[in-house]
Amino acid sequence: MKCTRCREPAEVKLRSHNSAFCRECFLLFFRRRVERAIEHQEMFRRDDRILVAVSGGKDSLALWDVLADAGYRTVGFHLALGIGGYSDRSRERSESFARSRGLELRVTSLADENLAIPTVVGATRRPACSACGTVKRHYFDAAALEAGCNVVATGHNLDDEAARLLGNVLHWQVEHLARQRPVIEPRHEKFARKVKPLYLTSEFETATFAFLRGIDYVVEECPNAVGATQLAHKAVLDGLENASPGTKLAFVGEFVTRGSAGFQPTERPDAERSCSSCGMPSWGETCGFCSLRALVDRKTGRAATVADDPAEDRRP
Amino acid sequence: MRVRLNPQGKDLEVDDVRRVGDLLGRLGILPGTVLVIRGDRLLTEDAALAPSDEIELRSVVSGG
Ligand code: SF4
Ligand SMILES: [Zn+2]
Ligand SMILES: [Zn+2]
């Protein structure tokens, strides 16, 4: 097989793009695709400051590599989730990547905050990924504010977005469909814009890029991902993609350009108040994150940081 | 040839496959869901394999 661009022997075949590439041409192709997504969706510009949420996996490290090489102003942020050896290895890969590239990485450890995911799950009985989502959202916004970043970039790839879209469509989650965008504008000046520059690059492409760039990433999965519905959706989509290459790209790409306009989020008043506990924007006296934190503190015998938390009364 | 599946860390012996496409077919793995690695290079489906090869099949699927 020969490279579509330069006719040298190919190392990568991309059926969805009807192309094959040698190493150099693939790296060029990948970087261009990411840059084009950033420009087309007006994600950010060179004078923005971007917090890259780095998990230690292939996607976020590949994203950081591309953005830093392209000359964007980035700060890495790793949230250590406290999920056993998996989290230790994830943190270690993130730190060694940053060190090897001379990039600034900030790390927050949830265990230090009494909020390791297993602790939160034990105290709240919420599903791990739902608790994890609430905690991540808070820390990404807080870290961006602290680092002076107006944009938070995550490594969500085409397969993540396709699986999520399929899940949302299967259950007609119209509110979620309205919010599934590659760019989400902040609703408050303390919040950052959220962007997904890899939303049109497949995980095969990001893994290929990471390998060819010599990035040492965590290949293993979070133990909580095993059996997740998202993986079942990915398996279905992989079958469709195999039968008809380009399906995922059309599914997500056309949703963003044509389909998503049909789903508008219901108007919520912007958060006018500040959380009395953490100071971030909030719709109530305390924000959802601080309610969660207060509950965990109480259940684990730590002093409650918020007295008489009203949000907690609504929990079962 | 020796085949290692990652991230499971499982080793397999697979015989009588001439090309990467045959190997994936034998193992029931869809192309595009794994990187096929030999040494420091990636292999496309049509690449020829030798009995002495050591191949890593590294899943690209992440979930959660
Ligand atoms: S799989 Fe769930 S618990 Fe694990 S990192 Fe992802 S969201 Fe968090
Ligand atoms: Zn080439
Ligand atoms: Zn708060």
PDB file of C-alpha atoms in Angstrom, chain A residues 16-284:
ATOM      1  CA  SER A  16     -13.222   6.623   6.151  1.00  0.00           C
ATOM      2  CA  HIS A  17     -11.082   9.076   4.183  1.00  0.00           C
ATOM      3  CA  ASN A  18     -10.353   6.658   1.356  1.00  0.00           C
ATOM      4  CA  SER A  19      -6.665   7.319   1.952  1.00  0.00           C
ATOM      5  CA  ALA A  20      -3.401   5.796   3.111  1.00  0.00           C
ATOM      6  CA  PHE A  21      -0.460   7.675   4.549  1.00  0.00           C
ATOM      7  CA  CYS A  22       3.207   7.304   5.307  1.00  0.00           C
ATOM      8  CA  ARG A  23       4.311   8.510   8.739  1.00  0.00           C
ATOM      9  CA  GLU A  24       5.169  12.085   7.777  1.00  0.00           C
ATOM     10  CA  CYS A  25       2.067  12.599   5.681  1.00  0.00           C
ATOM     11  CA  PHE A  26      -0.206  11.173   8.380  1.00  0.00           C
ATOM     12  CA  LEU A  27       1.169  13.564  10.992  1.00  0.00           C
ATOM     13  CA  LEU A  28       0.568  16.438   8.592  1.00  0.00           C
ATOM     14  CA  PHE A  29      -2.954  15.196   7.780  1.00  0.00           C
ATOM     15  CA  PHE A  30      -3.851  14.812  11.458  1.00  0.00           C
ATOM     16  CA  ARG A  31      -2.569  18.236  12.505  1.00  0.00           C
ATOM     17  CA  ARG A  32      -4.402  19.877   9.613  1.00  0.00           C
ATOM     18  CA  ARG A  33      -7.682  18.182  10.537  1.00  0.00           C
ATOM     19  CA  VAL A  34      -7.443  19.371  14.106  1.00  0.00           C
ATOM     20  CA  GLU A  35      -6.522  22.908  13.019  1.00  0.00           C
ATOM     21  CA  ARG A  36      -9.414  22.954  10.565  1.00  0.00           C
ATOM     22  CA  ALA A  37     -11.897  21.874  13.250  1.00  0.00           C
ATOM     23  CA  ILE A  38     -10.599  24.643  15.515  1.00  0.00           C
ATOM     24  CA  GLU A  39     -10.990  27.250  12.774  1.00  0.00           C
ATOM     25  CA  HIS A  40     -14.322  26.083  11.337  1.00  0.00           C
ATOM     26  CA  GLN A  41     -15.977  25.931  14.725  1.00  0.00           C
ATOM     27  CA  GLU A  42     -14.172  29.083  15.921  1.00  0.00           C
ATOM     28  CA  MET A  43     -12.998  27.269  19.038  1.00  0.00           C
ATOM     29  CA  PHE A  44     -10.176  29.644  19.945  1.00  0.00           C
ATOM     30  CA  ARG A  45      -7.468  31.847  18.521  1.00  0.00           C
ATOM     31  CA  ARG A  46      -3.779  32.326  19.131  1.00  0.00           C
ATOM     32  CA  ASP A  47      -4.318  34.978  21.787  1.00  0.00           C
ATOM     33  CA  ASP A  48      -6.628  32.762  23.889  1.00  0.00           C
ATOM     34  CA  ARG A  49      -5.284  30.870  26.861  1.00  0.00           C
ATOM     35  CA  ILE A  50      -6.290  27.222  26.767  1.00  0.00           C
ATOM     36  CA  LEU A  51      -6.515  24.795  29.657  1.00  0.00           C
ATOM     37  CA  VAL A  52      -6.024  21.314  28.203  1.00  0.00           C
ATOM     38  CA  ALA A  53      -7.700  18.673  30.367  1.00  0.00           C
ATOM     39  CA  VAL A  54      -5.111  15.888  30.320  1.00  0.00           C
ATOM     40  CA  SER A  55      -6.082  12.401  31.476  1.00  0.00           C
ATOM     41  CA  GLY A  56      -2.889  10.573  30.504  1.00  0.00           C
ATOM     42  CA  GLY A  57      -4.709   8.740  27.700  1.00  0.00           C
ATOM     43  CA  LYS A  58      -3.965   8.941  23.986  1.00  0.00           C
ATOM     44  CA  ASP A  59      -6.578  11.550  23.064  1.00  0.00           C
ATOM     45  CA  SER A  60      -5.770  14.334  25.492  1.00  0.00           C
ATOM     46  CA  LEU A  61      -2.004  13.881  25.145  1.00  0.00           C
ATOM     47  CA  ALA A  62      -2.262  13.884  21.328  1.00  0.00           C
ATOM     48  CA  LEU A  63      -4.392  17.030  21.567  1.00  0.00           C
ATOM     49  CA  TRP A  64      -1.914  18.790  23.831  1.00  0.00           C
ATOM     50  CA  ASP A  65       0.950  17.767  21.547  1.00  0.00           C
ATOM     51  CA  VAL A  66      -0.799  19.261  18.498  1.00  0.00           C
ATOM     52  CA  LEU A  67      -1.837  22.493  20.224  1.00  0.00           C
ATOM     53  CA  ALA A  68       1.568  23.121  21.777  1.00  0.00           C
ATOM     54  CA  ASP A  69       3.380  22.419  18.486  1.00  0.00           C
ATOM     55  CA  ALA A  70       1.010  24.725  16.636  1.00  0.00           C
ATOM     56  CA  GLY A  71       2.010  27.515  18.995  1.00  0.00           C
ATOM     57  CA  TYR A  72      -1.197  27.883  20.991  1.00  0.00           C
ATOM     58  CA  ARG A  73      -0.869  29.102  24.562  1.00  0.00           C
ATOM     59  CA  THR A  74      -1.691  26.053  26.670  1.00  0.00           C
ATOM     60  CA  VAL A  75      -1.634  24.963  30.291  1.00  0.00           C
ATOM     61  CA  GLY A  76      -2.203  21.291  31.066  1.00  0.00           C
ATOM     62  CA  PHE A  77      -4.490  20.252  33.900  1.00  0.00           C
ATOM     63  CA  HIS A  78      -4.611  16.742  35.326  1.00  0.00           C
ATOM     64  CA  LEU A  79      -7.266  15.767  37.835  1.00  0.00           C
ATOM     65  CA  ALA A  80      -6.004  12.722  39.756  1.00  0.00           C
ATOM     66  CA  LEU A  81      -9.187  10.733  40.353  1.00  0.00           C
ATOM     67  CA  GLY A  82      -7.948   8.423  43.096  1.00  0.00           C
ATOM     68  CA  ILE A  83      -9.046   5.262  41.301  1.00  0.00           C
ATOM     69  CA  GLY A  84      -6.239   2.970  42.472  1.00  0.00           C
ATOM     70  CA  GLY A  85      -3.269   2.060  40.285  1.00  0.00           C
ATOM     71  CA  TYR A  86      -5.059   3.258  37.161  1.00  0.00           C
ATOM     72  CA  SER A  87      -5.054   6.832  38.450  1.00  0.00           C
ATOM     73  CA  ASP A  88      -1.440   6.603  39.637  1.00  0.00           C
ATOM     74  CA  ARG A  89      -0.300   5.486  36.187  1.00  0.00           C
ATOM     75  CA  SER A  90      -2.453   8.147  34.472  1.00  0.00           C
ATOM     76  CA  ARG A  91      -0.919  10.904  36.542  1.00  0.00           C
ATOM     77  CA  GLU A  92       2.583   9.597  35.974  1.00  0.00           C
ATOM     78  CA  ARG A  93       2.139   9.549  32.159  1.00  0.00           C
ATOM     79  CA  SER A  94       0.691  13.070  32.181  1.00  0.00           C
ATOM     80  CA  GLU A  95       3.584  14.375  34.246  1.00  0.00           C
ATOM     81  CA  SER A  96       6.277  12.655  32.208  1.00  0.00           C
ATOM     82  CA  PHE A  97       4.745  13.948  28.959  1.00  0.00           C
ATOM     83  CA  ALA A  98       4.704  17.516  30.291  1.00  0.00           C
ATOM     84  CA  ARG A  99       8.265  17.189  31.536  1.00  0.00           C
ATOM     85  CA  SER A 100       9.562  15.791  28.247  1.00  0.00           C
ATOM     86  CA  ARG A 101       7.947  18.641  26.294  1.00  0.00           C
ATOM     87  CA  GLY A 102       8.757  21.384  28.777  1.00  0.00           C
ATOM     88  CA  LEU A 103       5.057  22.209  29.179  1.00  0.00           C
ATOM     89  CA  GLU A 104       3.281  23.545  32.257  1.00  0.00           C
ATOM     90  CA  LEU A 105       1.045  20.950  33.954  1.00  0.00           C
ATOM     91  CA  ARG A 106      -1.105  21.618  36.986  1.00  0.00           C
ATOM     92  CA  VAL A 107      -2.323  18.684  39.049  1.00  0.00           C
ATOM     93  CA  THR A 108      -5.142  18.438  41.577  1.00  0.00           C
ATOM     94  CA  SER A 109      -5.469  15.223  43.541  1.00  0.00           C
ATOM     95  CA  LEU A 110      -9.014  14.326  44.560  1.00  0.00           C
ATOM     96  CA  ALA A 111      -7.685  12.101  47.351  1.00  0.00           C
ATOM     97  CA  ASP A 112      -6.197  15.226  48.951  1.00  0.00           C
ATOM     98  CA  GLU A 113      -9.669  16.782  48.855  1.00  0.00           C
ATOM     99  CA  ASN A 114     -11.361  13.732  50.407  1.00  0.00           C
ATOM    100  CA  LEU A 115     -13.061  13.323  47.026  1.00  0.00           C
ATOM    101  CA  ALA A 116     -11.393  10.285  45.478  1.00  0.00           C
ATOM    102  CA  ILE A 117     -14.049   8.824  43.176  1.00  0.00           C
ATOM    103  CA  PRO A 118     -14.441   5.606  45.226  1.00  0.00           C
ATOM    104  CA  THR A 119     -14.982   7.744  48.347  1.00  0.00           C
ATOM    105  CA  VAL A 120     -17.641   9.836  46.596  1.00  0.00           C
ATOM    106  CA  VAL A 121     -19.383   6.728  45.273  1.00  0.00           C
ATOM    107  CA  GLY A 122     -19.374   5.097  48.713  1.00  0.00           C
ATOM    108  CA  ALA A 123     -20.803   8.188  50.372  1.00  0.00           C
ATOM    109  CA  THR A 124     -23.398   9.229  47.788  1.00  0.00           C
ATOM    110  CA  ARG A 125     -24.269   5.910  46.120  1.00  0.00           C
ATOM    111  CA  ARG A 126     -24.237   7.726  42.818  1.00  0.00           C
ATOM    112  CA  PRO A 127     -22.942   5.816  39.764  1.00  0.00           C
ATOM    113  CA  ALA A 128     -19.179   6.376  39.486  1.00  0.00           C
ATOM    114  CA  CYS A 129     -19.259   8.106  36.104  1.00  0.00           C
ATOM    115  CA  SER A 130     -22.017  10.491  37.109  1.00  0.00           C
ATOM    116  CA  ALA A 131     -20.198  11.523  40.292  1.00  0.00           C
ATOM    117  CA  CYS A 132     -16.972  11.748  38.309  1.00  0.00           C
ATOM    118  CA  GLY A 133     -18.668  14.070  35.793  1.00  0.00           C
ATOM    119  CA  THR A 134     -19.876  16.497  38.465  1.00  0.00           C
ATOM    120  CA  VAL A 135     -16.475  16.627  40.117  1.00  0.00           C
ATOM    121  CA  LYS A 136     -14.587  17.045  36.808  1.00  0.00           C
ATOM    122  CA  ARG A 137     -16.835  19.892  35.652  1.00  0.00           C
ATOM    123  CA  HIS A 138     -16.182  21.810  38.829  1.00  0.00           C
ATOM    124  CA  TYR A 139     -12.430  21.338  38.842  1.00  0.00           C
ATOM    125  CA  PHE A 140     -12.010  22.105  35.134  1.00  0.00           C
ATOM    126  CA  ASP A 141     -13.818  25.423  35.564  1.00  0.00           C
ATOM    127  CA  ALA A 142     -12.009  26.232  38.800  1.00  0.00           C
ATOM    128  CA  ALA A 143      -8.608  25.328  37.317  1.00  0.00           C
ATOM    129  CA  ALA A 144      -9.276  27.439  34.214  1.00  0.00           C
ATOM    130  CA  LEU A 145     -10.217  30.417  36.360  1.00  0.00           C
ATOM    131  CA  GLU A 146      -7.142  29.999  38.514  1.00  0.00           C
ATOM    132  CA  ALA A 147      -4.805  29.586  35.532  1.00  0.00           C
ATOM    133  CA  GLY A 148      -6.335  32.566  33.721  1.00  0.00           C
ATOM    134  CA  CYS A 149      -7.630  30.424  30.854  1.00  0.00           C
ATOM    135  CA  ASN A 150     -10.803  31.381  28.984  1.00  0.00           C
ATOM    136  CA  VAL A 151     -11.031  28.039  27.153  1.00  0.00           C
ATOM    137  CA  VAL A 152     -11.057  24.414  28.357  1.00  0.00           C
ATOM    138  CA  ALA A 153     -10.155  21.853  25.675  1.00  0.00           C
ATOM    139  CA  THR A 154     -10.901  18.159  26.181  1.00  0.00           C
ATOM    140  CA  GLY A 155      -9.791  15.132  24.163  1.00  0.00           C
ATOM    141  CA  HIS A 156     -13.244  13.820  23.202  1.00  0.00           C
ATOM    142  CA  ASN A 157     -12.829  12.132  19.826  1.00  0.00           C
ATOM    143  CA  LEU A 158     -15.159  11.216  16.971  1.00  0.00           C
ATOM    144  CA  ASP A 159     -15.952   7.809  18.477  1.00  0.00           C
ATOM    145  CA  ASP A 160     -16.810   9.326  21.869  1.00  0.00           C
ATOM    146  CA  GLU A 161     -19.103  11.838  20.210  1.00  0.00           C
ATOM    147  CA  ALA A 162     -20.712   9.236  17.924  1.00  0.00           C
ATOM    148  CA  ALA A 163     -21.381   6.890  20.866  1.00  0.00           C
ATOM    149  CA  ARG A 164     -22.840   9.716  22.908  1.00  0.00           C
ATOM    150  CA  LEU A 165     -24.973  10.889  19.989  1.00  0.00           C
ATOM    151  CA  LEU A 166     -26.285   7.380  19.440  1.00  0.00           C
ATOM    152  CA  GLY A 167     -27.157   7.076  23.131  1.00  0.00           C
ATOM    153  CA  ASN A 168     -28.920  10.444  23.105  1.00  0.00           C
ATOM    154  CA  VAL A 169     -30.874   9.566  19.960  1.00  0.00           C
ATOM    155  CA  LEU A 170     -31.868   6.098  21.182  1.00  0.00           C
ATOM    156  CA  HIS A 171     -33.530   7.689  24.205  1.00  0.00           C
ATOM    157  CA  TRP A 172     -34.457  10.980  22.497  1.00  0.00           C
ATOM    158  CA  GLN A 173     -32.680  12.964  25.141  1.00  0.00           C
ATOM    159  CA  VAL A 174     -33.554  16.275  23.521  1.00  0.00           C
ATOM    160  CA  GLU A 175     -31.970  18.352  26.281  1.00  0.00           C
ATOM    161  CA  HIS A 176     -28.714  16.439  25.912  1.00  0.00           C
ATOM    162  CA  LEU A 177     -28.894  16.667  22.115  1.00  0.00           C
ATOM    163  CA  ALA A 178     -29.233  20.431  22.452  1.00  0.00           C
ATOM    164  CA  ARG A 179     -26.015  20.556  24.434  1.00  0.00           C
ATOM    165  CA  GLN A 180     -23.934  18.106  22.389  1.00  0.00           C
ATOM    166  CA  ARG A 181     -21.796  20.628  20.525  1.00  0.00           C
ATOM    167  CA  PRO A 182     -18.070  20.859  19.774  1.00  0.00           C
ATOM    168  CA  VAL A 183     -18.127  24.363  21.305  1.00  0.00           C
ATOM    169  CA  ILE A 184     -20.133  25.378  24.341  1.00  0.00           C
ATOM    170  CA  GLU A 185     -20.147  29.032  25.249  1.00  0.00           C
ATOM    171  CA  PRO A 186     -19.913  29.856  28.948  1.00  0.00           C
ATOM    172  CA  ARG A 187     -23.011  31.136  30.729  1.00  0.00           C
ATOM    173  CA  HIS A 188     -21.040  33.145  33.210  1.00  0.00           C
ATOM    174  CA  GLU A 189     -17.828  35.156  33.050  1.00  0.00           C
ATOM    175  CA  LYS A 190     -16.209  32.880  35.633  1.00  0.00           C
ATOM    176  CA  PHE A 191     -16.819  29.835  33.443  1.00  0.00           C
ATOM    177  CA  ALA A 192     -14.657  28.920  30.455  1.00  0.00           C
ATOM    178  CA  ARG A 193     -15.702  28.034  26.914  1.00  0.00           C
ATOM    179  CA  LYS A 194     -15.616  24.239  26.438  1.00  0.00           C
ATOM    180  CA  VAL A 195     -14.214  22.901  23.179  1.00  0.00           C
ATOM    181  CA  LYS A 196     -13.532  19.487  21.623  1.00  0.00           C
ATOM    182  CA  PRO A 197     -10.933  19.947  18.873  1.00  0.00           C
ATOM    183  CA  LEU A 198     -10.786  16.177  18.156  1.00  0.00           C
ATOM    184  CA  TYR A 199     -14.522  15.754  17.564  1.00  0.00           C
ATOM    185  CA  LEU A 200     -13.941  14.761  13.925  1.00  0.00           C
ATOM    186  CA  THR A 201     -10.832  12.606  14.436  1.00  0.00           C
ATOM    187  CA  SER A 202     -11.424   8.934  15.187  1.00  0.00           C
ATOM    188  CA  GLU A 203      -9.800   7.144  18.085  1.00  0.00           C
ATOM    189  CA  PHE A 204      -7.869   5.050  15.581  1.00  0.00           C
ATOM    190  CA  GLU A 205      -6.402   8.305  14.282  1.00  0.00           C
ATOM    191  CA  THR A 206      -5.581   9.686  17.731  1.00  0.00           C
ATOM    192  CA  ALA A 207      -3.993   6.373  18.799  1.00  0.00           C
ATOM    193  CA  THR A 208      -1.993   6.323  15.556  1.00  0.00           C
ATOM    194  CA  PHE A 209      -0.863   9.899  16.087  1.00  0.00           C
ATOM    195  CA  ALA A 210       0.156   9.222  19.696  1.00  0.00           C
ATOM    196  CA  PHE A 211       2.110   6.110  18.663  1.00  0.00           C
ATOM    197  CA  LEU A 212       3.902   7.826  15.777  1.00  0.00           C
ATOM    198  CA  ARG A 213       4.802  10.774  18.000  1.00  0.00           C
ATOM    199  CA  GLY A 214       6.282   8.414  20.590  1.00  0.00           C
ATOM    200  CA  ILE A 215       3.800   9.493  23.265  1.00  0.00           C
ATOM    201  CA  ASP A 216       3.809   7.092  26.212  1.00  0.00           C
ATOM    202  CA  TYR A 217       0.107   7.061  27.146  1.00  0.00           C
ATOM    203  CA  VAL A 218      -2.042   4.897  29.419  1.00  0.00           C
ATOM    204  CA  VAL A 219      -3.485   2.131  27.258  1.00  0.00           C
ATOM    205  CA  GLU A 220      -5.539   0.519  30.021  1.00  0.00           C
ATOM    206  CA  GLU A 221      -9.071   1.662  30.716  1.00  0.00           C
ATOM    207  CA  CYS A 222     -10.566   3.173  33.839  1.00  0.00           C
ATOM    208  CA  PRO A 223     -11.977   0.138  35.720  1.00  0.00           C
ATOM    209  CA  ASN A 224     -15.345   1.903  35.897  1.00  0.00           C
ATOM    210  CA  ALA A 225     -15.580   2.020  32.101  1.00  0.00           C
ATOM    211  CA  VAL A 226     -15.885  -1.749  31.839  1.00  0.00           C
ATOM    212  CA  GLY A 227     -19.416  -2.613  30.867  1.00  0.00           C
ATOM    213  CA  ALA A 228     -20.316   1.034  30.349  1.00  0.00           C
ATOM    214  CA  THR A 229     -23.149   1.521  27.869  1.00  0.00           C
ATOM    215  CA  GLN A 230     -20.893   3.761  25.846  1.00  0.00           C
ATOM    216  CA  LEU A 231     -18.715   0.772  24.977  1.00  0.00           C
ATOM    217  CA  ALA A 232     -21.761  -1.145  23.722  1.00  0.00           C
ATOM    218  CA  HIS A 233     -22.660   1.823  21.524  1.00  0.00           C
ATOM    219  CA  LYS A 234     -19.091   1.974  20.232  1.00  0.00           C
ATOM    220  CA  ALA A 235     -19.204  -1.708  19.289  1.00  0.00           C
ATOM    221  CA  VAL A 236     -22.394  -1.146  17.259  1.00  0.00           C
ATOM    222  CA  LEU A 237     -20.868   1.862  15.535  1.00  0.00           C
ATOM    223  CA  ASP A 238     -17.657  -0.062  14.769  1.00  0.00           C
ATOM    224  CA  GLY A 239     -19.785  -2.681  12.998  1.00  0.00           C
ATOM    225  CA  LEU A 240     -21.577  -0.007  10.961  1.00  0.00           C
ATOM    226  CA  GLU A 241     -18.301   1.725  10.167  1.00  0.00           C
ATOM    227  CA  ASN A 242     -16.806  -1.540   8.960  1.00  0.00           C
ATOM    228  CA  ALA A 243     -19.779  -2.176   6.667  1.00  0.00           C
ATOM    229  CA  SER A 244     -19.850   1.409   5.455  1.00  0.00           C
ATOM    230  CA  PRO A 245     -16.692   3.459   6.042  1.00  0.00           C
ATOM    231  CA  GLY A 246     -17.345   7.101   6.876  1.00  0.00           C
ATOM    232  CA  THR A 247     -20.548   6.415   8.811  1.00  0.00           C
ATOM    233  CA  LYS A 248     -19.307   7.902  12.084  1.00  0.00           C
ATOM    234  CA  LEU A 249     -17.959  10.978  10.389  1.00  0.00           C
ATOM    235  CA  ALA A 250     -21.288  11.596   8.659  1.00  0.00           C
ATOM    236  CA  PHE A 251     -23.289  10.843  11.804  1.00  0.00           C
ATOM    237  CA  VAL A 252     -21.439  13.354  13.982  1.00  0.00           C
ATOM    238  CA  GLY A 253     -20.391  15.836  11.302  1.00  0.00           C
ATOM    239  CA  GLU A 254     -23.872  16.211   9.822  1.00  0.00           C
ATOM    240  CA  PHE A 255     -25.451  16.356  13.241  1.00  0.00           C
ATOM    241  CA  VAL A 256     -23.278  19.338  14.089  1.00  0.00           C
ATOM    242  CA  THR A 257     -23.743  21.149  10.775  1.00  0.00           C
ATOM    243  CA  ARG A 258     -27.413  20.337  10.139  1.00  0.00           C
ATOM    244  CA  GLY A 259     -29.104  18.283  12.821  1.00  0.00           C
ATOM    245  CA  SER A 260     -28.261  20.107  16.004  1.00  0.00           C
ATOM    246  CA  ALA A 261     -30.062  23.314  14.997  1.00  0.00           C
ATOM    247  CA  GLY A 262     -33.287  21.388  15.558  1.00  0.00           C
ATOM    248  CA  PHE A 263     -32.537  21.018  19.257  1.00  0.00           C
ATOM    249  CA  GLN A 264     -32.418  24.131  21.362  1.00  0.00           C
ATOM    250  CA  PRO A 265     -31.692  24.049  25.080  1.00  0.00           C
ATOM    251  CA  THR A 266     -34.556  25.258  27.259  1.00  0.00           C
ATOM    252  CA  GLU A 267     -33.743  28.664  28.610  1.00  0.00           C
ATOM    253  CA  ARG A 268     -32.363  28.601  32.095  1.00  0.00           C
ATOM    254  CA  PRO A 269     -31.694  31.860  33.835  1.00  0.00           C
ATOM    255  CA  ASP A 270     -27.984  32.527  34.015  1.00  0.00           C
ATOM    256  CA  ALA A 271     -26.445  31.861  37.372  1.00  0.00           C
ATOM    257  CA  GLU A 272     -26.643  35.175  39.197  1.00  0.00           C
ATOM    258  CA  ARG A 273     -25.377  34.105  42.554  1.00  0.00           C
ATOM    259  CA  SER A 274     -22.036  32.888  43.767  1.00  0.00           C
ATOM    260  CA  CYS A 275     -21.809  29.656  45.689  1.00  0.00           C
ATOM    261  CA  SER A 276     -21.450  30.577  49.360  1.00  0.00           C
ATOM    262  CA  SER A 277     -18.870  27.837  49.743  1.00  0.00           C
ATOM    263  CA  CYS A 278     -16.566  27.891  46.685  1.00  0.00           C
ATOM    264  CA  GLY A 279     -17.452  31.208  45.084  1.00  0.00           C
ATOM    265  CA  MET A 280     -18.184  29.757  41.649  1.00  0.00           C
ATOM    266  CA  PRO A 281     -21.427  30.744  39.882  1.00  0.00           C
ATOM    267  CA  SER A 282     -24.427  28.936  41.292  1.00  0.00           C
ATOM    268  CA  TRP A 283     -28.166  28.704  40.845  1.00  0.00           C
ATOM    269  CA  GLY A 284     -28.710  28.157  44.541  1.00  0.00           C
TER     270      GLY A 284
END
